[in-house]
PDB file of C-alpha atoms in Angstrom:
ATOM      1  CA  MET A 211       0.018  -0.072   0.052  1.00 35.00           C
ATOM      2  CA  LYS A 212       1.297   3.498  -0.770  1.00 37.00           C
ATOM      3  CA  LYS A 213       2.712   5.404   2.111  1.00 36.00           C
ATOM      4  CA  HIS A 214       2.214   9.212   2.019  1.00 39.00           C
ATOM      5  CA  LYS A 215       5.075   9.832   4.499  1.00 36.00           C
ATOM      6  CA  ILE A 216       4.962  13.643   4.396  1.00 35.00           C
ATOM      7  CA  LEU A 217       1.247  13.834   4.640  1.00 37.00           C
ATOM      8  CA  LEU A 218       0.935  11.237   7.410  1.00 37.00           C
ATOM      9  CA  ALA A 219       3.652  12.961   9.369  1.00 38.00           C
ATOM     10  CA  VAL A 220       1.744  16.301   9.223  1.00 36.00           C
ATOM     11  CA  ILE A 221      -1.534  14.725  10.239  1.00 37.00           C
ATOM     12  CA  SER A 222       0.020  12.707  13.088  1.00 39.00           C
ATOM     13  CA  ALA A 223       1.661  15.841  14.444  1.00 39.00           C
ATOM     14  CA  LEU A 224      -1.683  17.690  14.354  1.00 36.00           C
ATOM     15  CA  MET A 225      -3.492  14.875  15.967  1.00 37.00           C
ATOM     16  CA  ALA A 226      -0.856  14.768  18.639  1.00 36.00           C
ATOM     17  CA  THR A 227      -1.607  18.382  19.546  1.00 34.00           C
ATOM     18  CA  GLY A 228      -5.281  17.938  19.466  1.00 35.00           C
ATOM     19  CA  MET A 229      -5.780  20.198  16.518  1.00 34.00           C
ATOM     20  CA  ILE A 230      -8.061  17.988  14.388  1.00 33.00           C
ATOM     21  CA  PHE A 231     -11.577  17.428  15.150  1.00 32.00           C
ATOM     22  CA  ALA A 232     -14.371  15.791  13.188  1.00 34.00           C
ATOM     23  CA  ALA A 233     -17.287  18.039  12.488  1.00 34.00           C
ATOM     24  CA  ALA A 234     -20.792  16.687  13.391  1.00 32.00           C
ATOM     25  CA  CYS A 235     -21.659  16.771   9.702  1.00 35.00           C
ATOM     26  CA  GLY A 236     -18.916  14.260   8.928  1.00 38.00           C
ATOM     27  CA  GLY A 237     -16.358  16.720   7.465  1.00 42.00           C
ATOM     28  CA  GLY A 238     -13.000  17.812   8.971  1.00 44.00           C
ATOM     29  CA  TYR A 239     -12.786  21.097  10.894  1.00 44.00           C
ATOM     30  CA  SER A 240     -10.447  22.844  13.250  1.00 44.00           C
ATOM     31  CA  GLU A 241     -11.532  25.780  15.301  1.00 44.00           C
ATOM     32  CA  THR A 242      -7.937  26.915  15.899  1.00 39.00           C
ATOM     33  CA  GLN A 243      -7.032  26.870  12.205  1.00 50.00           C
ATOM     34  CA  ASN A 244     -10.094  28.043  10.428  1.00 57.00           C
ATOM     35  CA  ASN A 245     -12.147  31.213  10.898  1.00 64.00           C
ATOM     36  CA  ASP A 246     -14.481  30.751   8.012  1.00 74.00           C
ATOM     37  CA  LYS A 247     -16.340  27.880   9.731  1.00 84.00           C
ATOM     38  CA  LEU A 248     -15.771  25.664   6.601  1.00 90.00           C
ATOM     39  CA  ALA A 249     -14.967  21.946   6.955  1.00 91.00           C
ATOM     40  CA  LEU A 250     -13.429  19.918   4.105  1.00 91.00           C
ATOM     41  CA  LEU A 251     -15.868  17.188   2.916  1.00 91.00           C
ATOM     42  CA  ASP A 252     -14.091  15.979  -0.180  1.00 92.00           C
ATOM     43  CA  LEU A 253     -11.470  16.527  -2.829  1.00 93.00           C
ATOM     44  CA  VAL A 254     -12.711  16.159  -6.331  1.00 91.00           C
ATOM     45  CA  VAL A 255     -10.073  15.353  -8.948  1.00 89.00           C
ATOM     46  CA  ASP A 256     -11.004  15.384 -12.648  1.00 87.00           C
ATOM     47  CA  PHE A 257      -8.029  13.722 -14.508  1.00 80.00           C
ATOM     48  CA  GLY A 258     -10.015  13.086 -17.725  1.00 79.00           C
ATOM     49  CA  ALA A 259      -7.985  15.599 -19.687  1.00 81.00           C
ATOM     50  CA  ALA A 260      -4.708  14.823 -17.890  1.00 84.00           C
ATOM     51  CA  LYS A 261      -1.871  12.970 -19.714  1.00 87.00           C
ATOM     52  CA  SER A 262      -2.143   9.349 -18.888  1.00 87.00           C
ATOM     53  CA  SER A 263       0.158   7.722 -21.294  1.00 85.00           C
ATOM     54  CA  TYR A 264       3.942   8.181 -21.326  1.00 84.00           C
ATOM     55  CA  ASN A 265       6.905   7.015 -23.317  1.00 79.00           C
ATOM     56  CA  LEU A 266      10.080   5.711 -21.609  1.00 77.00           C
ATOM     57  CA  GLY A 267      11.966   8.544 -20.059  1.00 78.00           C
ATOM     58  CA  GLU A 268       9.187  11.049 -20.329  1.00 83.00           C
ATOM     59  CA  GLU A 269       8.499  13.368 -17.524  1.00 89.00           C
ATOM     60  CA  LEU A 270       5.143  13.387 -15.587  1.00 92.00           C
ATOM     61  CA  ASP A 271       2.660  16.129 -16.710  1.00 91.00           C
ATOM     62  CA  THR A 272      -0.045  17.060 -14.315  1.00 91.00           C
ATOM     63  CA  SER A 273      -0.892  20.435 -15.817  1.00 88.00           C
ATOM     64  CA  MET A 274      -4.230  19.300 -17.120  1.00 89.00           C
ATOM     65  CA  LEU A 275      -5.454  18.044 -13.762  1.00 89.00           C
ATOM     66  CA  PHE A 276      -8.603  19.933 -12.484  1.00 90.00           C
ATOM     67  CA  CYS A 277      -9.301  19.829  -8.801  1.00 93.00           C
ATOM     68  CA  SER A 278     -11.892  21.341  -6.575  1.00 93.00           C
ATOM     69  CA  ALA A 279     -12.666  21.154  -2.915  1.00 94.00           C
ATOM     70  CA  LYS A 280     -16.191  20.390  -1.535  1.00 93.00           C
ATOM     71  CA  LEU A 281     -16.741  22.343   1.692  1.00 93.00           C
ATOM     72  CA  ILE A 282     -19.479  22.653   4.261  1.00 91.00           C
ATOM     73  CA  ASN A 283     -20.258  25.486   6.703  1.00 90.00           C
ATOM     74  CA  VAL A 284     -20.468  23.919  10.079  1.00 88.00           C
ATOM     75  CA  ASP A 285     -22.956  26.504  11.424  1.00 88.00           C
ATOM     76  CA  THR A 286     -25.349  26.572   8.472  1.00 90.00           C
ATOM     77  CA  ASN A 287     -24.635  23.146   6.638  1.00 90.00           C
ATOM     78  CA  GLU A 288     -24.366  24.972   3.438  1.00 91.00           C
ATOM     79  CA  VAL A 289     -22.214  23.030   0.953  1.00 91.00           C
ATOM     80  CA  THR A 290     -19.933  24.984  -1.425  1.00 92.00           C
ATOM     81  CA  VAL A 291     -17.278  24.027  -4.054  1.00 91.00           C
ATOM     82  CA  ASN A 292     -13.910  25.881  -4.239  1.00 91.00           C
ATOM     83  CA  GLU A 293     -12.406  25.562  -7.598  1.00 88.00           C
ATOM     84  CA  ASP A 294      -9.553  27.886  -6.947  1.00 89.00           C
ATOM     85  CA  ILE A 295      -7.273  25.437  -5.110  1.00 92.00           C
ATOM     86  CA  LYS A 296      -4.730  24.716  -7.811  1.00 88.00           C
ATOM     87  CA  ASN A 297      -1.826  26.417  -5.978  1.00 91.00           C
ATOM     88  CA  ASN A 298      -2.578  24.410  -2.810  1.00 93.00           C
ATOM     89  CA  ILE A 299      -2.680  20.936  -4.287  1.00 94.00           C
ATOM     90  CA  VAL A 300       0.209  18.571  -3.451  1.00 95.00           C
ATOM     91  CA  ILE A 301       1.169  16.023  -6.058  1.00 95.00           C
ATOM     92  CA  ASP A 302       2.910  12.727  -4.896  1.00 95.00           C
ATOM     93  CA  ASP A 303       4.599  11.058  -7.864  1.00 94.00           C
ATOM     94  CA  SER A 304       6.983   8.935  -5.865  1.00 94.00           C
ATOM     95  CA  GLU A 305       5.746   5.769  -7.315  1.00 93.00           C
ATOM     96  CA  PHE A 306       6.047   6.917 -11.007  1.00 94.00           C
ATOM     97  CA  ASP A 307       9.213   5.641 -12.748  1.00 91.00           C
ATOM     98  CA  SER A 308       9.258   6.448 -16.448  1.00 86.00           C
ATOM     99  CA  SER A 309      12.345   4.265 -17.015  1.00 81.00           C
ATOM    100  CA  VAL A 310      10.217   1.078 -16.568  1.00 83.00           C
ATOM    101  CA  VAL A 311       7.118   0.073 -18.531  1.00 80.00           C
ATOM    102  CA  GLY A 312       4.090  -0.271 -16.175  1.00 85.00           C
ATOM    103  CA  ILE A 313       1.064   1.347 -14.553  1.00 89.00           C
ATOM    104  CA  TYR A 314       1.610   3.784 -11.638  1.00 92.00           C
ATOM    105  CA  ASN A 315      -0.667   5.684  -9.233  1.00 93.00           C
ATOM    106  CA  ILE A 316      -0.309   9.507  -8.928  1.00 93.00           C
ATOM    107  CA  TYR A 317      -1.633  10.826  -5.654  1.00 94.00           C
ATOM    108  CA  VAL A 318      -3.293  14.206  -5.297  1.00 94.00           C
ATOM    109  CA  SER A 319      -3.979  15.780  -1.896  1.00 95.00           C
ATOM    110  CA  TYR A 320      -5.382  18.880  -0.540  1.00 94.00           C
ATOM    111  CA  THR A 321      -5.447  20.279   3.061  1.00 93.00           C
ATOM    112  CA  HIS A 322      -8.040  22.653   4.709  1.00 91.00           C
ATOM    113  CA  ALA A 323      -8.277  23.614   8.213  1.00 88.00           C
ATOM    114  CA  GLY A 324      -5.980  20.790   9.272  1.00 87.00           C
ATOM    115  CA  VAL A 325      -7.863  18.212   7.368  1.00 91.00           C
ATOM    116  CA  THR A 326      -6.380  16.374   4.288  1.00 92.00           C
ATOM    117  CA  ARG A 327      -8.125  14.515   1.590  1.00 93.00           C
ATOM    118  CA  VAL A 328      -6.201  12.257  -0.938  1.00 93.00           C
ATOM    119  CA  LYS A 329      -7.231  10.939  -4.364  1.00 90.00           C
ATOM    120  CA  SER A 330      -5.291   8.908  -6.839  1.00 90.00           C
ATOM    121  CA  TYR A 331      -5.381   8.200 -10.674  1.00 89.00           C
ATOM    122  CA  PRO A 332      -3.327   5.766 -12.759  1.00 91.00           C
ATOM    123  CA  VAL A 333      -0.812   6.553 -15.485  1.00 90.00           C
ATOM    124  CA  GLU A 334       0.877   4.118 -17.796  1.00 87.00           C
ATOM    125  CA  VAL A 335       4.471   4.045 -19.231  1.00 84.00           C
ATOM    126  CA  ILE A 336       4.035   2.100 -22.429  1.00 76.00           C
ATOM    127  CA  GLY A 337       7.366   2.468 -23.989  1.00 63.00           C
ATOM    128  CA  LYS A 338       9.247   4.904 -26.283  1.00 54.00           C
ATOM    129  CA  ASP A 339       7.678   3.404 -29.436  1.00 47.00           C
ATOM    130  CA  ALA A 340       4.188   4.941 -28.560  1.00 45.00           C
ATOM    131  CA  ALA A 341       5.308   8.272 -30.081  1.00 54.00           C
ATOM    132  CA  PHE A 342       6.030   6.477 -33.393  1.00 61.00           C
ATOM    133  CA  GLY A 343       3.842   5.209 -36.128  1.00 71.00           C
ATOM    134  CA  GLY A 344       5.076   1.652 -35.641  1.00 83.00           C
ATOM    135  CA  ILE A 345       7.826  -0.560 -37.061  1.00 90.00           C
ATOM    136  CA  GLU A 346       8.768  -1.808 -40.460  1.00 93.00           C
ATOM    137  CA  VAL A 347      10.195  -5.301 -40.890  1.00 96.00           C
ATOM    138  CA  GLU A 348      12.139  -6.213 -44.006  1.00 95.00           C
ATOM    139  CA  TYR A 349      14.940  -8.535 -45.191  1.00 96.00           C
ATOM    140  CA  ALA A 350      18.334  -7.308 -45.767  1.00 95.00           C
ATOM    141  CA  ALA A 351      19.529  -7.119 -49.326  1.00 94.00           C
ATOM    142  CA  GLY A 352      20.496 -10.486 -50.617  1.00 93.00           C
ATOM    143  CA  THR A 353      18.547 -12.513 -48.005  1.00 94.00           C
ATOM    144  CA  VAL A 354      16.528 -15.294 -49.475  1.00 92.00           C
ATOM    145  CA  ASN A 355      13.055 -15.782 -47.918  1.00 94.00           C
ATOM    146  CA  SER A 356      12.051 -19.037 -49.598  1.00 93.00           C
ATOM    147  CA  VAL A 357      13.279 -22.618 -50.025  1.00 95.00           C
ATOM    148  CA  THR A 358      12.125 -25.411 -52.192  1.00 95.00           C
ATOM    149  CA  LEU A 359      11.874 -28.927 -50.702  1.00 95.00           C
ATOM    150  CA  VAL A 360      13.420 -31.661 -52.877  1.00 93.00           C
ATOM    151  CA  PRO A 361      11.978 -35.166 -53.111  1.00 95.00           C
ATOM    152  CA  GLY A 362      12.918 -37.041 -49.917  1.00 94.00           C
ATOM    153  CA  THR A 363      13.337 -33.920 -47.836  1.00 95.00           C
ATOM    154  CA  MET A 364       9.978 -33.164 -46.194  1.00 95.00           C
ATOM    155  CA  GLN A 365      11.124 -30.436 -43.750  1.00 95.00           C
ATOM    156  CA  THR A 366      13.388 -27.408 -43.520  1.00 96.00           C
ATOM    157  CA  THR A 367      14.410 -25.042 -40.747  1.00 97.00           C
ATOM    158  CA  ILE A 368      13.408 -21.408 -41.268  1.00 96.00           C
ATOM    159  CA  SER A 369      15.926 -18.758 -40.108  1.00 94.00           C
ATOM    160  CA  SER A 370      15.232 -15.264 -38.897  1.00 92.00           C
ATOM    161  CA  ASP A 371      18.762 -14.119 -39.960  1.00 92.00           C
ATOM    162  CA  GLY A 372      18.682 -11.198 -42.237  1.00 94.00           C
ATOM    163  CA  ILE A 373      15.623  -9.502 -40.708  1.00 96.00           C
ATOM    164  CA  ILE A 374      15.868  -5.743 -40.227  1.00 96.00           C
ATOM    165  CA  VAL A 375      13.505  -3.907 -37.866  1.00 95.00           C
ATOM    166  CA  LYS A 376      13.107  -0.228 -38.394  1.00 93.00           C
ATOM    167  CA  GLN A 377      11.325   2.281 -36.158  1.00 87.00           C
ATOM    168  CA  VAL A 378       9.075   4.831 -37.969  1.00 86.00           C
ATOM    169  CA  ASP A 379       7.177   7.936 -36.915  1.00 77.00           C
ATOM    170  CA  ALA A 380       3.508   8.775 -37.455  1.00 70.00           C
ATOM    171  CA  SER A 381       4.322  10.066 -40.936  1.00 70.00           C
ATOM    172  CA  GLY A 382       6.062   6.783 -41.914  1.00 76.00           C
ATOM    173  CA  ASN A 383       9.651   8.284 -41.752  1.00 81.00           C
ATOM    174  CA  VAL A 384      12.343   5.815 -40.510  1.00 85.00           C
ATOM    175  CA  THR A 385      13.738   7.110 -37.238  1.00 82.00           C
ATOM    176  CA  GLY A 386      16.112   4.280 -36.501  1.00 85.00           C
ATOM    177  CA  THR A 387      16.959   0.659 -36.610  1.00 92.00           C
ATOM    178  CA  LEU A 388      16.254  -1.562 -33.525  1.00 91.00           C
ATOM    179  CA  SER A 389      18.554  -4.224 -32.040  1.00 91.00           C
ATOM    180  CA  SER A 390      17.401  -7.779 -31.694  1.00 92.00           C
ATOM    181  CA  SER A 391      17.195  -7.335 -27.927  1.00 91.00           C
ATOM    182  CA  GLU A 392      14.471  -4.818 -28.355  1.00 89.00           C
ATOM    183  CA  TYR A 393      11.865  -7.178 -29.972  1.00 93.00           C
ATOM    184  CA  ASP A 394      10.594 -10.774 -29.892  1.00 95.00           C
ATOM    185  CA  VAL A 395      10.328 -13.008 -33.037  1.00 96.00           C
ATOM    186  CA  GLU A 396       7.616 -15.727 -33.603  1.00 96.00           C
ATOM    187  CA  LEU A 397       6.711 -17.912 -36.530  1.00 96.00           C
ATOM    188  CA  TYR A 398       3.116 -18.403 -37.617  1.00 95.00           C
ATOM    189  CA  LYS A 399       1.392 -20.496 -40.286  1.00 91.00           C
ATOM    190  CA  GLY A 400      -1.845 -18.723 -40.979  1.00 88.00           C
ATOM    191  CA  THR A 401      -3.028 -17.722 -37.503  1.00 89.00           C
ATOM    192  CA  VAL A 402      -1.351 -20.696 -35.779  1.00 93.00           C
ATOM    193  CA  LYS A 403       1.792 -19.975 -33.814  1.00 94.00           C
ATOM    194  CA  GLN A 404       4.407 -22.646 -34.513  1.00 96.00           C
ATOM    195  CA  ASP A 405       6.265 -24.507 -31.726  1.00 95.00           C
ATOM    196  CA  SER A 406       9.242 -25.114 -33.899  1.00 97.00           C
ATOM    197  CA  TRP A 407      10.973 -23.376 -36.667  1.00 97.00           C
ATOM    198  CA  THR A 408      11.604 -26.762 -38.456  1.00 97.00           C
ATOM    199  CA  VAL A 409       8.567 -27.097 -40.679  1.00 96.00           C
ATOM    200  CA  GLY A 410       6.997 -28.482 -43.772  1.00 95.00           C
ATOM    201  CA  GLY A 411       5.806 -26.867 -46.887  1.00 93.00           C
ATOM    202  CA  GLY A 412       3.605 -23.711 -46.744  1.00 92.00           C
ATOM    203  CA  ALA A 413       3.507 -19.906 -46.471  1.00 91.00           C
ATOM    204  CA  TYR A 414       4.742 -18.640 -43.109  1.00 93.00           C
ATOM    205  CA  THR A 415       4.805 -15.372 -41.287  1.00 95.00           C
ATOM    206  CA  ILE A 416       7.697 -14.226 -39.162  1.00 96.00           C
ATOM    207  CA  MET A 417       6.010 -11.888 -36.573  1.00 96.00           C
ATOM    208  CA  VAL A 418       8.164  -9.209 -34.931  1.00 96.00           C
ATOM    209  CA  THR A 419       6.662  -7.616 -31.711  1.00 93.00           C
ATOM    210  CA  LEU A 420       8.187  -4.863 -29.555  1.00 88.00           C
ATOM    211  CA  LYS A 421       9.193  -5.932 -26.029  1.00 87.00           C
ATOM    212  CA  SER A 422       8.476  -2.395 -24.755  1.00 80.00           C
ATOM    213  CA  ASN A 423       5.002  -2.223 -26.253  1.00 80.00           C
ATOM    214  CA  PRO A 424       3.506  -5.643 -27.311  1.00 83.00           C
ATOM    215  CA  GLN A 425       0.757  -3.816 -29.247  1.00 79.00           C
ATOM    216  CA  ILE A 426       3.236  -2.801 -31.859  1.00 84.00           C
ATOM    217  CA  SER A 427       4.096  -5.542 -34.291  1.00 89.00           C
ATOM    218  CA  ASN A 428       4.841  -6.226 -38.028  1.00 93.00           C
ATOM    219  CA  PHE A 429       6.015  -9.231 -40.105  1.00 95.00           C
ATOM    220  CA  VAL A 430       7.724 -10.574 -43.148  1.00 94.00           C
ATOM    221  CA  SER A 431       6.807 -13.746 -45.086  1.00 94.00           C
ATOM    222  CA  TYR A 432       8.778 -16.784 -45.630  1.00 94.00           C
ATOM    223  CA  TYR A 433       7.849 -19.594 -48.214  1.00 94.00           C
ATOM    224  CA  VAL A 434       8.553 -23.328 -48.003  1.00 95.00           C
ATOM    225  CA  ILE A 435       7.718 -24.522 -51.474  1.00 94.00           C
ATOM    226  CA  ASP A 436       6.447 -28.041 -51.657  1.00 94.00           C
ATOM    227  CA  ASP A 437       3.988 -28.240 -54.562  1.00 93.00           C
ATOM    228  CA  LEU A 438       0.846 -30.448 -54.479  1.00 93.00           C
ATOM    229  CA  LYS A 439       1.106 -33.328 -56.917  1.00 94.00           C
ATOM    230  CA  THR A 440      -1.881 -35.705 -56.385  1.00 95.00           C
ATOM    231  CA  ILE A 441      -5.123 -36.175 -54.519  1.00 95.00           C
ATOM    232  CA  SER A 442      -6.796 -39.585 -53.968  1.00 95.00           C
ATOM    233  CA  PHE A 443     -10.067 -40.586 -52.413  1.00 94.00           C
ATOM    234  CA  SER A 444     -11.322 -43.366 -50.112  1.00 94.00           C
ATOM    235  CA  GLY A 445     -14.543 -43.854 -48.333  1.00 93.00           C
ATOM    236  CA  GLU A 446     -18.070 -45.216 -48.538  1.00 92.00           C
ATOM    237  CA  THR A 447     -19.824 -43.833 -51.638  1.00 91.00           C
ATOM    238  CA  THR A 448     -23.159 -45.823 -51.654  1.00 92.00           C
ATOM    239  CA  GLN A 449     -25.955 -43.718 -50.240  1.00 89.00           C
ATOM    240  CA  PRO A 450     -29.756 -43.852 -49.989  1.00 92.00           C
ATOM    241  CA  VAL A 451     -31.852 -41.864 -52.311  1.00 92.00           C
ATOM    242  CA  GLY A 452     -33.175 -38.503 -51.027  1.00 89.00           C
ATOM    243  CA  GLU A 453     -30.629 -38.225 -48.191  1.00 87.00           C
ATOM    244  CA  ASP A 454     -28.065 -35.516 -47.564  1.00 85.00           C
ATOM    245  CA  ILE A 455     -24.476 -36.363 -48.454  1.00 85.00           C
ATOM    246  CA  ILE A 456     -23.105 -38.997 -45.906  1.00 87.00           C
ATOM    247  CA  SER A 457     -19.421 -38.252 -46.086  1.00 89.00           C
ATOM    248  CA  SER A 458     -18.225 -38.949 -42.598  1.00 91.00           C
ATOM    249  CA  THR A 459     -15.954 -41.752 -43.882  1.00 94.00           C
ATOM    250  CA  TRP A 460     -14.509 -39.779 -46.694  1.00 94.00           C
ATOM    251  CA  ARG A 461     -10.788 -39.272 -46.679  1.00 95.00           C
ATOM    252  CA  PHE A 462      -8.653 -37.446 -49.272  1.00 96.00           C
ATOM    253  CA  THR A 463      -4.812 -38.194 -49.269  1.00 96.00           C
ATOM    254  CA  LEU A 464      -2.679 -35.331 -50.643  1.00 95.00           C
ATOM    255  CA  THR A 465       0.802 -36.058 -51.916  1.00 96.00           C
ATOM    256  CA  TYR A 466       3.426 -33.401 -52.232  1.00 95.00           C
ATOM    257  CA  ASN A 467       6.626 -32.942 -54.318  1.00 94.00           C
ATOM    258  CA  SER A 468       8.885 -33.770 -51.367  1.00 95.00           C
ATOM    259  CA  GLY A 469       7.073 -37.044 -50.869  1.00 95.00           C
ATOM    260  CA  ALA A 470       5.116 -35.680 -47.749  1.00 95.00           C
ATOM    261  CA  THR A 471       1.544 -36.652 -47.508  1.00 95.00           C
ATOM    262  CA  LYS A 472      -1.471 -35.211 -45.626  1.00 94.00           C
ATOM    263  CA  VAL A 473      -5.039 -36.645 -45.114  1.00 96.00           C
ATOM    264  CA  VAL A 474      -8.104 -34.293 -45.088  1.00 95.00           C
ATOM    265  CA  THR A 475     -11.790 -34.875 -44.621  1.00 94.00           C
ATOM    266  CA  ALA A 476     -14.850 -33.875 -46.543  1.00 92.00           C
ATOM    267  CA  ASP A 477     -14.992 -30.664 -44.330  1.00 92.00           C
ATOM    268  CA  ASP A 478     -11.701 -29.550 -46.048  1.00 93.00           C
ATOM    269  CA  VAL A 479     -12.869 -29.984 -49.674  1.00 93.00           C
ATOM    270  CA  SER A 480     -15.548 -28.413 -51.950  1.00 92.00           C
ATOM    271  CA  ILE A 481     -18.004 -30.973 -53.362  1.00 91.00           C
ATOM    272  CA  SER A 482     -20.304 -29.975 -56.339  1.00 88.00           C
ATOM    273  CA  ASN A 483     -23.056 -31.673 -58.373  1.00 87.00           C
ATOM    274  CA  PHE A 484     -23.627 -34.437 -55.845  1.00 88.00           C
ATOM    275  CA  VAL A 485     -27.214 -35.508 -56.754  1.00 88.00           C
ATOM    276  CA  THR A 486     -29.110 -37.736 -54.316  1.00 89.00           C
ATOM    277  CA  THR A 487     -32.656 -37.193 -55.628  1.00 90.00           C
ATOM    278  CA  ARG A 488     -32.585 -40.142 -58.000  1.00 91.00           C
ATOM    279  CA  THR A 489     -30.833 -43.494 -58.131  1.00 93.00           C
ATOM    280  CA  GLY A 490     -27.804 -44.225 -60.228  1.00 93.00           C
ATOM    281  CA  THR A 491     -24.107 -44.137 -60.479  1.00 94.00           C
ATOM    282  CA  ARG A 492     -22.394 -40.663 -61.074  1.00 91.00           C
ATOM    283  CA  LYS A 493     -19.213 -38.737 -60.464  1.00 92.00           C
ATOM    284  CA  ALA A 494     -18.985 -35.527 -58.354  1.00 91.00           C
ATOM    285  CA  PRO A 495     -16.125 -33.057 -58.756  1.00 93.00           C
ATOM    286  CA  VAL A 496     -14.147 -32.442 -55.497  1.00 93.00           C
ATOM    287  CA  VAL A 497     -11.766 -29.469 -55.171  1.00 93.00           C
ATOM    288  CA  TYR A 498      -9.095 -29.005 -52.502  1.00 94.00           C
ATOM    289  CA  THR A 499      -7.378 -25.560 -52.053  1.00 91.00           C
ATOM    290  CA  GLU A 500      -4.714 -24.550 -49.648  1.00 88.00           C
ATOM    291  CA  PHE A 501      -2.179 -21.754 -49.176  1.00 83.00           C
ATOM    292  CA  SER A 502       0.782 -22.471 -51.259  1.00 85.00           C
ATOM    293  CA  GLY A 503       4.465 -22.127 -50.384  1.00 83.00           C
ATOM    294  CA  ARG A 504       4.745 -19.882 -53.481  1.00 83.00           C
ATOM    295  CA  GLY A 505       2.665 -17.095 -51.686  1.00 78.00           C
ATOM    296  CA  GLY A 506      -0.678 -17.792 -53.241  1.00 81.00           C
ATOM    297  CA  THR A 507      -3.082 -20.777 -53.253  1.00 86.00           C
ATOM    298  CA  ALA A 508      -2.733 -24.268 -54.818  1.00 89.00           C
ATOM    299  CA  THR A 509      -5.683 -26.448 -55.976  1.00 92.00           C
ATOM    300  CA  LEU A 510      -6.163 -30.050 -56.771  1.00 92.00           C
ATOM    301  CA  GLU A 511      -9.326 -31.677 -58.144  1.00 93.00           C
ATOM    302  CA  CYS A 512     -10.640 -35.192 -58.338  1.00 93.00           C
ATOM    303  CA  ARG A 513     -13.864 -36.856 -58.956  1.00 92.00           C
ATOM    304  CA  VAL A 514     -15.638 -39.093 -56.606  1.00 92.00           C
ATOM    305  CA  GLU A 515     -17.848 -41.891 -58.026  1.00 92.00           C
ATOM    306  CA  TYR A 516     -20.908 -42.559 -56.021  1.00 92.00           C
ATOM    307  CA  THR A 517     -23.973 -44.649 -56.143  1.00 93.00           C
ATOM    308  CA  ILE A 518     -27.481 -43.596 -54.998  1.00 92.00           C
ATOM    309  CA  THR A 519     -29.748 -46.572 -54.194  1.00 93.00           C
TER     310      THR A 519
END
């Protein structure tokens, strides 16, 4: 819990000399310190317009704080608001450390007639990159961002070497190059984070995220080229007339240039012209599409022969 050492010391000293009394109305009031018969009920702090987000190393700015004191006349019980207390406000920013990313409480206090009220509001140090438009990630000249798997080699290890991370301002102007210690690098295939950088064919994303502000990220692509070669089908194809497609047993085996294989289900393919309203034996086109290691999509088609009885 935050200790307001200076404030507590003052209050303790006043209590020790019997100078603080609680007014019957619930406010604070001291006969010996106050001739206007006003007791302090509350301190109201409006920090809506105050600066609440800071870059690393930036100084605290409380200039836009608006404070007012709610007072009550102990004789008439009339409540008034004093908005002219700016010069008597005490700011305690001892918790604030702009050298470390985090959330800190700023304490605001006001004393009237020996009674002190304290309020707090949070500010956040989010990192030096908040003042910039973001980061750009690119490969250094001469860096190759793709590899083609050869038959018999079904995986390769992707390297993050050659990646350059640049810091840019809100106008898109480069303001500097970041060191690798300032960001984290992760590998994704689609939206799925990879546990290993040794992978099979496909299009991958190398995601760079700032350590000082995880909301700022950018990426480059890496392609592991392993072209689709064939698609084959297995499963039950005899179905009752008038029923929906019964495809729970359907399996499609994909073969790639490297020799790698993958099995997908009916949910992974597109089936057209599958007619179940009349009996007979027919063929239905089946299309499989996936993201290719060449940066686009790759498609294979086969035909499923089925019988409606």
